[in-house]
Amino acid sequence: MDILQFSVPPLPHYIISGLNQFQTGYLHPNRQHIQVFDLLIVRQGCLYIGEEDRSFTVNAGEALILRPDCHHYGSEGCREDTAYYWLHFQTSGSWSVDSASSSVLYEAGGAMIDPAVESSVSAEPLPAAYFGIGPFSLRLSQHITLLQPARIEELLLQLEQLKSNAHLTSVRFRQQILFQEILQQLAASIEQGRSGSQSTACAEQAASFLRAHYREEITTARLGESLNFHPVYIARCMNREYGCSPIEYLLRYRIEQSKLLLMQTSFPIARIAEEVGFNQAPYFSSSFMKLEGISPRQYRQRFS
């Protein structure tokens, strides 16, 4: 199963949508590189769609996302009367495809990026970086069984009703809000599968505990007792999910909280260290320098 992974923000944005109804024998059109994502949601019947060398059978209550950079075609005609919603969307951010055989990064519009070439980074840090904010991943299965098909159809009908007034800014804003809820519904099918993994659940519980108690003294033994998992198992789960140990996760979170205090308060460095769970100010300063490349005082001076 291919997973489309979007780096957000910016969020994918709605372009246009509609409802198609066809009789038995309908064949999806043959198209090349349409430059937008095409979300197909089957309401009745079944669609038989090909994308490059793969074929999909999309039944009622299912959805398929066709990529903007591929060849799409009807693999066979509909065997019964079929109705489906279609929705075009795009993103100005980056997106990638994760599959069993490949993981290729693309930019919006379908331009391939060589994985060996690093993206250019501005010399000036983004303002968001001061707050520890960065893009996160929105993961959508390319072929989706809808968890709440009735709710998605309700949202699509609302989009249809807004079409006649889409020239109004307030209506276009409303369209984007409705589309984001559709994305949330589509993403839920993946999240439900991931939350069913004990390993993922353990890592997420550990992260929640660390974030809630970061001001306190936390040991691996205390973490294990609180979650009722062995500390070694917790560490393995967090490394798999977050790429770091629980102690490393805690350290990074404490440093992110300290950055907010450095910016928003005039507290002395020693007090900030204490506020975020460090027993000794020198250890806080050395940890900050290691992660951020500058001292806490130099970081604060950026905003003076």
mmCIF file of C-alpha atoms in Angstrom:
data_model
loop_
_atom_site.group_PDB
_atom_site.id
_atom_site.type_symbol
_atom_site.label_atom_id
_atom_site.label_comp_id
_atom_site.label_asym_id
_atom_site.label_seq_id
_atom_site.Cartn_x
_atom_site.Cartn_y
_atom_site.Cartn_z
ATOM 1 C CA MET A 1 0.000 0.000 0.000
ATOM 2 C CA ASP A 2 1.433 3.382 -0.980
ATOM 3 C CA ILE A 3 1.310 6.225 1.527
ATOM 4 C CA LEU A 4 1.297 9.842 0.358
ATOM 5 C CA GLN A 5 3.162 11.903 2.932
ATOM 6 C CA PHE A 6 2.745 15.688 2.922
ATOM 7 C CA SER A 7 5.000 18.048 4.830
ATOM 8 C CA VAL A 8 2.715 20.654 6.435
ATOM 9 C CA PRO A 9 2.403 23.583 6.739
ATOM 10 C CA PRO A 10 1.531 24.621 4.128
ATOM 11 C CA LEU A 11 -1.575 22.461 4.086
ATOM 12 C CA PRO A 12 -2.859 20.917 0.856
ATOM 13 C CA HIS A 13 -5.484 23.239 -0.592
ATOM 14 C CA TYR A 14 -8.833 22.637 -2.239
ATOM 15 C CA ILE A 15 -9.293 23.598 -5.911
ATOM 16 C CA ILE A 16 -12.624 22.250 -7.174
ATOM 17 C CA SER A 17 -14.883 19.208 -6.810
ATOM 18 C CA GLY A 18 -18.010 17.626 -8.255
ATOM 19 C CA LEU A 19 -20.205 14.533 -8.581
ATOM 20 C CA ASN A 20 -20.154 12.232 -11.620
ATOM 21 C CA GLN A 21 -22.834 9.634 -12.370
ATOM 22 C CA PHE A 22 -22.322 7.123 -15.176
ATOM 23 C CA GLN A 23 -24.072 4.084 -16.559
ATOM 24 C CA THR A 24 -22.634 0.597 -16.909
ATOM 25 C CA GLY A 25 -19.635 0.520 -19.257
ATOM 26 C CA TYR A 26 -18.168 3.893 -18.236
ATOM 27 C CA LEU A 27 -14.379 3.985 -18.640
ATOM 28 C CA HIS A 28 -12.317 6.528 -16.725
ATOM 29 C CA PRO A 29 -10.522 8.922 -19.122
ATOM 30 C CA ASN A 30 -6.897 8.408 -20.142
ATOM 31 C CA ARG A 31 -4.816 11.304 -18.752
ATOM 32 C CA GLN A 32 -1.154 12.220 -18.347
ATOM 33 C CA HIS A 33 0.443 14.482 -15.704
ATOM 34 C CA ILE A 34 -2.639 16.495 -14.704
ATOM 35 C CA GLN A 35 -0.549 18.506 -12.200
ATOM 36 C CA VAL A 36 -3.117 18.224 -9.396
ATOM 37 C CA PHE A 37 -4.068 15.469 -7.003
ATOM 38 C CA ASP A 38 -7.395 13.881 -7.970
ATOM 39 C CA LEU A 39 -9.346 12.429 -5.039
ATOM 40 C CA LEU A 40 -12.049 9.966 -6.157
ATOM 41 C CA ILE A 41 -14.667 8.865 -3.609
ATOM 42 C CA VAL A 42 -17.087 6.200 -4.816
ATOM 43 C CA ARG A 43 -20.673 6.612 -3.657
ATOM 44 C CA GLN A 44 -22.277 3.820 -5.683
ATOM 45 C CA GLY A 45 -20.935 1.034 -7.885
ATOM 46 C CA CYS A 46 -17.242 0.507 -8.534
ATOM 47 C CA LEU A 47 -14.426 2.244 -10.417
ATOM 48 C CA TYR A 48 -11.575 0.386 -12.132
ATOM 49 C CA ILE A 49 -8.597 2.734 -12.331
ATOM 50 C CA GLY A 50 -5.025 2.281 -13.495
ATOM 51 C CA GLU A 51 -2.088 4.457 -12.455
ATOM 52 C CA GLU A 52 1.116 3.701 -14.348
ATOM 53 C CA ASP A 53 1.558 -0.095 -14.005
ATOM 54 C CA ARG A 54 -0.881 -0.627 -11.124
ATOM 55 C CA SER A 55 -4.632 -1.192 -11.079
ATOM 56 C CA PHE A 56 -7.122 -0.255 -8.367
ATOM 57 C CA THR A 57 -10.645 -1.490 -7.737
ATOM 58 C CA VAL A 58 -12.442 1.270 -5.836
ATOM 59 C CA ASN A 59 -15.727 0.154 -4.308
ATOM 60 C CA ALA A 60 -18.492 2.199 -2.695
ATOM 61 C CA GLY A 61 -17.236 3.577 0.617
ATOM 62 C CA GLU A 62 -13.662 3.738 -0.651
ATOM 63 C CA ALA A 63 -11.453 6.505 -2.014
ATOM 64 C CA LEU A 64 -8.430 6.718 -4.292
ATOM 65 C CA ILE A 65 -5.932 9.558 -4.631
ATOM 66 C CA LEU A 66 -4.446 9.852 -8.124
ATOM 67 C CA ARG A 67 -1.032 11.491 -8.203
ATOM 68 C CA PRO A 68 -0.351 14.655 -10.240
ATOM 69 C CA ASP A 69 2.747 13.227 -11.911
ATOM 70 C CA CYS A 70 1.406 9.916 -13.238
ATOM 71 C CA HIS A 71 -0.511 8.393 -16.140
ATOM 72 C CA HIS A 72 -4.126 7.528 -15.186
ATOM 73 C CA TYR A 73 -6.603 5.455 -17.171
ATOM 74 C CA GLY A 74 -9.642 3.235 -16.865
ATOM 75 C CA SER A 75 -8.436 -0.351 -16.506
ATOM 76 C CA GLU A 76 -11.920 -1.615 -17.418
ATOM 77 C CA GLY A 77 -15.445 -0.309 -17.818
ATOM 78 C CA CYS A 78 -17.867 -0.102 -14.885
ATOM 79 C CA ARG A 79 -19.922 -3.269 -14.459
ATOM 80 C CA GLU A 80 -22.852 -1.381 -12.944
ATOM 81 C CA ASP A 81 -24.188 2.166 -12.682
ATOM 82 C CA THR A 82 -21.582 4.149 -10.780
ATOM 83 C CA ALA A 83 -21.546 7.475 -8.952
ATOM 84 C CA TYR A 84 -18.449 9.068 -7.500
ATOM 85 C CA TYR A 85 -17.258 12.394 -6.155
ATOM 86 C CA TRP A 86 -14.052 13.877 -7.509
ATOM 87 C CA LEU A 87 -11.967 16.568 -5.847
ATOM 88 C CA HIS A 88 -8.849 18.291 -7.133
ATOM 89 C CA PHE A 89 -6.301 19.558 -4.628
ATOM 90 C CA GLN A 90 -2.661 20.579 -4.583
ATOM 91 C CA THR A 91 0.053 21.610 -2.174
ATOM 92 C CA SER A 92 2.791 24.214 -2.385
ATOM 93 C CA GLY A 93 4.773 22.191 0.141
ATOM 94 C CA SER A 94 6.740 19.009 -0.413
ATOM 95 C CA TRP A 95 5.275 15.522 -0.532
ATOM 96 C CA SER A 96 6.593 12.010 -0.908
ATOM 97 C CA VAL A 97 5.461 8.474 -1.667
ATOM 98 C CA ASP A 98 6.301 5.691 0.760
ATOM 99 C CA SER A 99 5.920 2.167 -0.564
ATOM 100 C CA ALA A 100 7.489 -1.217 -0.027
ATOM 101 C CA SER A 101 9.809 -0.667 -2.980
ATOM 102 C CA SER A 102 10.594 3.039 -2.970
ATOM 103 C CA SER A 103 10.510 6.338 -1.155
ATOM 104 C CA VAL A 104 10.781 9.172 -3.645
ATOM 105 C CA LEU A 105 10.441 12.817 -2.733
ATOM 106 C CA TYR A 106 8.533 15.179 -5.014
ATOM 107 C CA GLU A 107 7.761 18.848 -4.935
ATOM 108 C CA ALA A 108 4.287 20.159 -5.746
ATOM 109 C CA GLY A 109 3.743 20.083 -9.485
ATOM 110 C CA GLY A 110 5.504 16.776 -9.894
ATOM 111 C CA ALA A 111 9.149 17.844 -10.172
ATOM 112 C CA MET A 112 11.312 15.022 -8.853
ATOM 113 C CA ILE A 113 14.030 15.774 -6.324
ATOM 114 C CA ASP A 114 17.156 13.647 -6.301
ATOM 115 C CA PRO A 115 17.283 12.127 -2.790
ATOM 116 C CA ALA A 116 21.044 12.640 -2.805
ATOM 117 C CA VAL A 117 20.623 16.408 -3.157
ATOM 118 C CA GLU A 118 19.916 18.246 0.049
ATOM 119 C CA SER A 119 17.307 20.991 0.049
ATOM 120 C CA SER A 120 18.745 24.476 0.302
ATOM 121 C CA VAL A 121 18.293 26.149 3.683
ATOM 122 C CA SER A 122 18.127 29.891 4.173
ATOM 123 C CA ALA A 123 20.988 31.348 6.165
ATOM 124 C CA GLU A 124 18.458 33.328 8.205
ATOM 125 C CA PRO A 125 16.468 31.105 10.595
ATOM 126 C CA LEU A 126 12.741 31.176 10.115
ATOM 127 C CA PRO A 127 10.856 33.010 12.882
ATOM 128 C CA ALA A 128 8.980 29.794 13.623
ATOM 129 C CA ALA A 129 12.266 28.104 14.438
ATOM 130 C CA TYR A 130 12.606 30.301 17.510
ATOM 131 C CA PHE A 131 9.573 28.582 18.966
ATOM 132 C CA GLY A 132 10.679 25.079 18.043
ATOM 133 C CA ILE A 133 7.950 24.886 15.414
ATOM 134 C CA GLY A 134 8.555 22.904 12.278
ATOM 135 C CA PRO A 135 6.568 21.095 9.613
ATOM 136 C CA PHE A 136 4.952 17.791 10.455
ATOM 137 C CA SER A 137 3.734 14.947 8.292
ATOM 138 C CA LEU A 138 0.207 14.378 7.033
ATOM 139 C CA ARG A 139 -0.010 10.757 5.872
ATOM 140 C CA LEU A 140 -2.759 9.585 3.521
ATOM 141 C CA SER A 141 -3.185 6.103 2.130
ATOM 142 C CA GLN A 142 -3.514 6.274 -1.647
ATOM 143 C CA HIS A 143 -6.341 3.694 -1.592
ATOM 144 C CA ILE A 144 -8.560 4.269 1.422
ATOM 145 C CA THR A 145 -11.483 2.494 3.062
ATOM 146 C CA LEU A 146 -13.472 5.346 4.599
ATOM 147 C CA LEU A 147 -14.185 5.126 8.306
ATOM 148 C CA GLN A 148 -17.133 7.550 8.083
ATOM 149 C CA PRO A 149 -18.336 7.638 4.450
ATOM 150 C CA ALA A 150 -21.586 9.408 5.398
ATOM 151 C CA ARG A 151 -19.668 12.263 7.047
ATOM 152 C CA ILE A 152 -17.375 12.678 4.042
ATOM 153 C CA GLU A 153 -20.361 12.719 1.695
ATOM 154 C CA GLU A 154 -21.959 15.408 3.853
ATOM 155 C CA LEU A 155 -18.803 17.534 3.559
ATOM 156 C CA LEU A 156 -18.653 17.001 -0.213
ATOM 157 C CA LEU A 157 -22.301 18.038 -0.579
ATOM 158 C CA GLN A 158 -21.555 21.229 1.350
ATOM 159 C CA LEU A 159 -18.689 21.952 -1.050
ATOM 160 C CA GLU A 160 -21.061 21.395 -3.972
ATOM 161 C CA GLN A 161 -23.568 23.862 -2.535
ATOM 162 C CA LEU A 162 -20.871 26.533 -2.178
ATOM 163 C CA LYS A 163 -19.852 26.413 -5.855
ATOM 164 C CA SER A 164 -22.151 29.169 -7.078
ATOM 165 C CA ASN A 165 -20.648 31.651 -4.602
ATOM 166 C CA ALA A 166 -17.019 30.508 -4.861
ATOM 167 C CA HIS A 167 -16.037 33.927 -6.202
ATOM 168 C CA LEU A 168 -16.533 35.345 -2.683
ATOM 169 C CA THR A 169 -13.517 35.323 -0.381
ATOM 170 C CA SER A 170 -15.552 34.199 2.634
ATOM 171 C CA VAL A 171 -16.902 31.220 0.662
ATOM 172 C CA ARG A 172 -13.476 30.192 -0.580
ATOM 173 C CA PHE A 173 -12.260 30.248 3.020
ATOM 174 C CA ARG A 174 -15.180 28.031 4.006
ATOM 175 C CA GLN A 175 -14.293 25.613 1.192
ATOM 176 C CA GLN A 176 -10.768 25.267 2.557
ATOM 177 C CA ILE A 177 -12.095 24.542 6.047
ATOM 178 C CA LEU A 178 -14.400 21.827 4.725
ATOM 179 C CA PHE A 179 -11.536 20.314 2.723
ATOM 180 C CA GLN A 180 -9.287 20.189 5.804
ATOM 181 C CA GLU A 181 -11.971 18.183 7.598
ATOM 182 C CA ILE A 182 -12.077 15.793 4.626
ATOM 183 C CA LEU A 183 -8.298 15.366 4.904
ATOM 184 C CA GLN A 184 -8.685 14.691 8.611
ATOM 185 C CA GLN A 185 -11.248 11.996 7.844
ATOM 186 C CA LEU A 186 -8.949 10.412 5.232
ATOM 187 C CA ALA A 187 -5.958 10.478 7.586
ATOM 188 C CA ALA A 188 -8.011 8.810 10.328
ATOM 189 C CA SER A 189 -7.928 5.485 8.496
ATOM 190 C CA ILE A 190 -4.124 5.386 8.775
ATOM 191 C CA GLU A 191 -4.027 6.726 12.320
ATOM 192 C CA GLN A 192 -6.466 4.067 13.472
ATOM 193 C CA GLY A 193 -4.164 1.375 12.102
ATOM 194 C CA ARG A 194 -1.099 2.937 13.704
ATOM 195 C CA SER A 195 -2.782 3.415 17.076
ATOM 196 C CA GLY A 196 -3.538 -0.300 17.062
ATOM 197 C CA SER A 197 0.201 -1.038 17.358
ATOM 198 C CA GLN A 198 1.317 -1.626 20.940
ATOM 199 C CA SER A 199 4.763 -0.273 20.065
ATOM 200 C CA THR A 200 3.331 3.004 18.744
ATOM 201 C CA ALA A 201 0.939 3.314 21.682
ATOM 202 C CA CYS A 202 3.802 2.783 24.139
ATOM 203 C CA ALA A 203 5.965 5.463 22.471
ATOM 204 C CA GLU A 204 3.101 7.957 22.400
ATOM 205 C CA GLN A 205 2.234 7.329 26.045
ATOM 206 C CA ALA A 206 5.862 7.799 27.018
ATOM 207 C CA ALA A 207 6.111 11.065 25.089
ATOM 208 C CA SER A 208 2.906 12.354 26.711
ATOM 209 C CA PHE A 209 4.230 11.470 30.180
ATOM 210 C CA LEU A 210 7.559 13.183 29.546
ATOM 211 C CA ARG A 211 5.907 16.335 28.226
ATOM 212 C CA ALA A 212 3.524 16.493 31.184
ATOM 213 C CA HIS A 213 6.256 15.993 33.815
ATOM 214 C CA TYR A 214 9.299 17.610 32.184
ATOM 215 C CA ARG A 215 9.815 19.995 35.133
ATOM 216 C CA GLU A 216 10.264 17.042 37.499
ATOM 217 C CA GLU A 217 13.123 14.620 38.005
ATOM 218 C CA ILE A 218 12.446 11.684 35.692
ATOM 219 C CA THR A 219 14.351 8.428 35.554
ATOM 220 C CA THR A 220 13.885 5.486 33.231
ATOM 221 C CA ALA A 221 12.696 3.478 36.235
ATOM 222 C CA ARG A 222 10.000 6.040 37.065
ATOM 223 C CA LEU A 223 8.907 6.138 33.426
ATOM 224 C CA GLY A 224 8.639 2.346 33.337
ATOM 225 C CA GLU A 225 6.609 2.239 36.546
ATOM 226 C CA SER A 226 4.255 4.962 35.328
ATOM 227 C CA LEU A 227 3.550 3.251 31.991
ATOM 228 C CA ASN A 228 3.750 -0.319 33.296
ATOM 229 C CA PHE A 229 6.296 -1.203 30.586
ATOM 230 C CA HIS A 230 9.928 -2.273 30.966
ATOM 231 C CA PRO A 231 12.275 0.719 30.433
ATOM 232 C CA VAL A 232 14.203 -1.157 27.731
ATOM 233 C CA TYR A 233 10.978 -1.792 25.796
ATOM 234 C CA ILE A 234 9.966 1.877 26.148
ATOM 235 C CA ALA A 235 13.364 2.975 24.812
ATOM 236 C CA ARG A 236 13.052 0.610 21.864
ATOM 237 C CA CYS A 237 9.557 1.913 21.048
ATOM 238 C CA MET A 238 10.585 5.565 21.285
ATOM 239 C CA ASN A 239 13.642 4.995 19.109
ATOM 240 C CA ARG A 240 11.439 3.385 16.489
ATOM 241 C CA GLU A 241 8.762 6.113 16.638
ATOM 242 C CA TYR A 242 10.785 9.280 17.388
ATOM 243 C CA GLY A 243 14.370 8.349 16.589
ATOM 244 C CA CYS A 244 15.665 8.963 20.105
ATOM 245 C CA SER A 245 15.693 7.537 23.614
ATOM 246 C CA PRO A 246 13.263 8.769 26.301
ATOM 247 C CA ILE A 247 16.030 10.777 27.994
ATOM 248 C CA GLU A 248 17.009 12.411 24.682
ATOM 249 C CA TYR A 249 13.338 13.213 23.995
ATOM 250 C CA LEU A 250 13.009 14.771 27.455
ATOM 251 C CA LEU A 251 16.178 16.836 26.980
ATOM 252 C CA ARG A 252 15.013 18.198 23.621
ATOM 253 C CA TYR A 253 11.594 19.076 25.009
ATOM 254 C CA ARG A 254 13.120 20.878 27.988
ATOM 255 C CA ILE A 255 15.342 22.913 25.680
ATOM 256 C CA GLU A 256 12.327 23.870 23.511
ATOM 257 C CA GLN A 257 10.481 25.061 26.609
ATOM 258 C CA SER A 258 13.521 27.043 27.728
ATOM 259 C CA LYS A 259 13.606 28.848 24.376
ATOM 260 C CA LEU A 260 10.103 30.129 24.992
ATOM 261 C CA LEU A 261 11.078 31.421 28.439
ATOM 262 C CA LEU A 262 14.227 33.061 27.059
ATOM 263 C CA MET A 263 12.110 34.932 24.569
ATOM 264 C CA GLN A 264 9.069 35.722 26.674
ATOM 265 C CA THR A 265 10.532 36.459 30.126
ATOM 266 C CA SER A 266 13.424 38.288 31.733
ATOM 267 C CA PHE A 267 14.142 35.426 34.140
ATOM 268 C CA PRO A 268 17.838 34.804 34.892
ATOM 269 C CA ILE A 269 19.391 31.831 33.097
ATOM 270 C CA ALA A 270 19.628 29.890 36.366
ATOM 271 C CA ARG A 271 15.911 30.279 37.013
ATOM 272 C CA ILE A 272 15.014 29.229 33.472
ATOM 273 C CA ALA A 273 17.163 26.134 33.922
ATOM 274 C CA GLU A 274 15.244 25.311 37.099
ATOM 275 C CA GLU A 275 11.858 26.054 35.489
ATOM 276 C CA VAL A 276 12.422 23.465 32.762
ATOM 277 C CA GLY A 277 13.777 20.693 34.968
ATOM 278 C CA PHE A 278 17.565 21.177 35.062
ATOM 279 C CA ASN A 279 19.172 20.891 38.497
ATOM 280 C CA GLN A 280 22.291 22.794 37.480
ATOM 281 C CA ALA A 281 22.520 25.903 35.302
ATOM 282 C CA PRO A 282 25.924 24.921 33.782
ATOM 283 C CA TYR A 283 24.482 21.614 32.585
ATOM 284 C CA PHE A 284 21.514 23.468 31.109
ATOM 285 C CA SER A 285 23.813 25.887 29.267
ATOM 286 C CA SER A 286 26.038 23.131 27.883
ATOM 287 C CA SER A 287 22.990 21.104 26.765
ATOM 288 C CA PHE A 288 21.494 24.190 25.116
ATOM 289 C CA MET A 289 24.767 24.924 23.315
ATOM 290 C CA LYS A 290 25.029 21.334 22.122
ATOM 291 C CA LEU A 291 21.527 21.311 20.622
ATOM 292 C CA GLU A 292 21.230 24.916 19.413
ATOM 293 C CA GLY A 293 24.830 25.830 18.591
ATOM 294 C CA ILE A 294 24.700 29.003 20.713
ATOM 295 C CA SER A 295 24.415 29.762 24.421
ATOM 296 C CA PRO A 296 21.091 30.615 26.107
ATOM 297 C CA ARG A 297 22.288 34.201 26.549
ATOM 298 C CA GLN A 298 23.151 34.542 22.850
ATOM 299 C CA TYR A 299 19.765 33.090 21.949
ATOM 300 C CA ARG A 300 18.017 35.692 24.115
ATOM 301 C CA GLN A 301 20.060 38.508 22.570
ATOM 302 C CA ARG A 302 18.461 37.753 19.184
ATOM 303 C CA PHE A 303 15.284 39.330 20.507
ATOM 304 C CA SER A 304 16.813 42.284 22.327
#
